[in-house]
Amino acid sequence: MRISGCVITKNEEANIANCINNLKCITDEIIIVDTGSEDKTSQIAKELGASVYEHKWEDNFSKAKNAALKHATGDWIIFLDADEYFSDDSLPKVRSVIQKTHTDRDKEGIICELVNIDTDNNKIIGTYGTLRIFRNARRYRFINRIHEEIRNDGKVLRCIDKRYELSIIHTGYSASISQKKVERNLELLLANKDDEKADYYLATSYQLLGDYKNALKYAEAALSNPKISQYDYLAYKLHLIRIVVMVGHEFHNKEKINEFIDEANGSYENHPEIARVIATYYFKEKLYEKALEKLFFALEIQEKNGKSWTQNDFEGKLPDVYFTIAEILYFMNRETDSLNYYVKLLNLNKYHEPGFKSMLKLFRGVPEDDTITFLNSIYDVNKEDDIRFLISNISETGMSTLVLYYAIKWNKTFLHEDDVLIYAYLSQCNYQQALEIAKLYLQSESDTFSALVTAIILMGRLFSEVDAIKGAIGTDYYNLIVCCKEARLYTGDKSSYLSVFSILEKYGDRYDSMDFLGICGDSDCGIIFDVAEILLADHRYGQAIDHYKDSYFLPGDSSKKTDAAFKIGYCYYKLKQYCESLDWFEKAIISGYSDNDLFEFLRWIGAQSADHTVKQKVETLSVMHLNSSVVEPR
């Protein structure tokens, strides 16, 4: 029995050696069909012993792949992309699996597991079954211009499922390169709309490109196509449910979404990925308890039968599941439970930035030395990638002991003297030295460093420096400094003002921030509300309340007044001052707030408070809110 490895290429010099060396372990020949490379792809392939053939690119993947099949002489074909390779665990098993299948003439192909990896962060994007190994005969040929599939005279191949023995790693859809591939695929799909599954693939492409209107249009068209059921129906149905539920949310298409949720809960009740998609929708609708219940259910059924589904991306989404659970538990004032799920998340993917940043906010008020000890239990201080991640996410927190500790590690252990030094000096209140280094970066990256330089000048009262850098920081930032120096109102760009405030709020003392707030005046409801939003995001609830109240009592946008009342109620809730929280939630309801999250907070206040008066008011406000709320999804 002979095995041929086949690959089509174009400008794959970064990947082709790894792919060929992987295939050399299990094949008797390697066929490369190059479709017009302008780099060293063909040269590398020849040097590694592959047979290389040229094929003119015709915007048709099937033609290129069929050209490779014409040159293959083996009894079996392994067809990989240049950015694919068998996992270390799978590689020794491939040949024996094919050998055992070779004697069973009823089997024409072998299903493997394809694991999509984002090499930018080593995160699993998703996994699914794929046909990459099949018998070699003239009747076996690829069809479709794009999203090509192997067929036996047009018929689907009879396959044996070996996903749990054979895994192929695919790196081609990393975030840094996927956009170009999706745009390329869309162009080919639009030129090949006669394909039976074109609508399905168009829906996916438009979703990835953020064109939700077209994504929903083609998803609904695909679902109405009876020919879809001829293929792996679950795979297509599952993915289209994802698109309709999540994209429909963007258009508030609740009737359509409820229809799909009912069907999904009925037909795919025990599918972990479907449960996760529904939970994600509930979370976006601010139905937090329903989302939490569904996520715990998804974890349970994944543990019990996740491996039994032929199509299930749940494992690749597990970090996001833990992140969402942690967020909901935090909303519920269950901070310890929330922290536990952040730790679960970081143990799976320690470079998950949103999870890390949210977790770090739970350590406000904890001695920073204890926080360092905790972080060092997850991250290796002797590993450069770990320290780089910590520095990039801690630098702007204003947690001075953490910043200084990891800055020293970064600069002394790994010999990096970069902009981290700015934050190290800031953490020591050495504003002059911080400014000297920041000015060096300002020369080439003014957009990034103008706000930071402005904040340093204000914190250090280094007003004598401003004229020398006026041209570099721009008019708005220059005017901000002058207004602070002369104690007069600032009327320039709001985003510049807020970006400086965000830094002052973390690194400046209370006087700096209050002094700075004075120059925006006391009549700009918009800026005051946005300042409160920054403080809320940083979990500074007491300060946020002050500014939301200022915004609430000023004349202006009624929707902001409603939002301010709700946010004040939420801040008091987080401070566990439930009577005050209910007073402001009542104001929010009266002024028109109808989102689902208010009902969630009312329910949690009722559960967390032992005060009979509080419980009575919760019941009253719940009825008021129910009468004014949006229709809750099922």
XYZ file of C-alpha atoms in Angstrom, residues 19 65 68 87 89 104 131 155 174 198 206 225 256 259 302 314 325 337 365 387 428-429 433 486 501 511 578 622:
28
model
C 3.929 20.656 6.088
C -6.438 20.070 -6.431
C -2.435 17.291 -8.055
C -0.405 16.664 15.535
C 0.152 12.469 18.917
C -12.418 -2.575 4.035
C -12.215 14.526 5.058
C -21.563 11.166 -4.718
C -5.248 33.280 12.668
C -23.185 28.968 -1.711
C -20.554 38.171 5.578
C -32.750 25.147 0.884
C -36.951 34.904 14.434
C -38.237 30.519 16.766
C -20.017 18.781 27.428
C -17.487 23.994 22.541
C -19.720 33.059 33.888
C -16.963 32.709 42.799
C -8.077 47.105 47.975
C 6.137 39.272 31.554
C 7.331 56.395 41.907
C 5.862 59.861 41.229
C 12.022 61.398 34.417
C -4.689 79.249 34.073
C -8.725 62.055 32.526
C -6.423 66.758 43.672
C -29.683 48.562 48.757
C -40.426 44.462 39.759
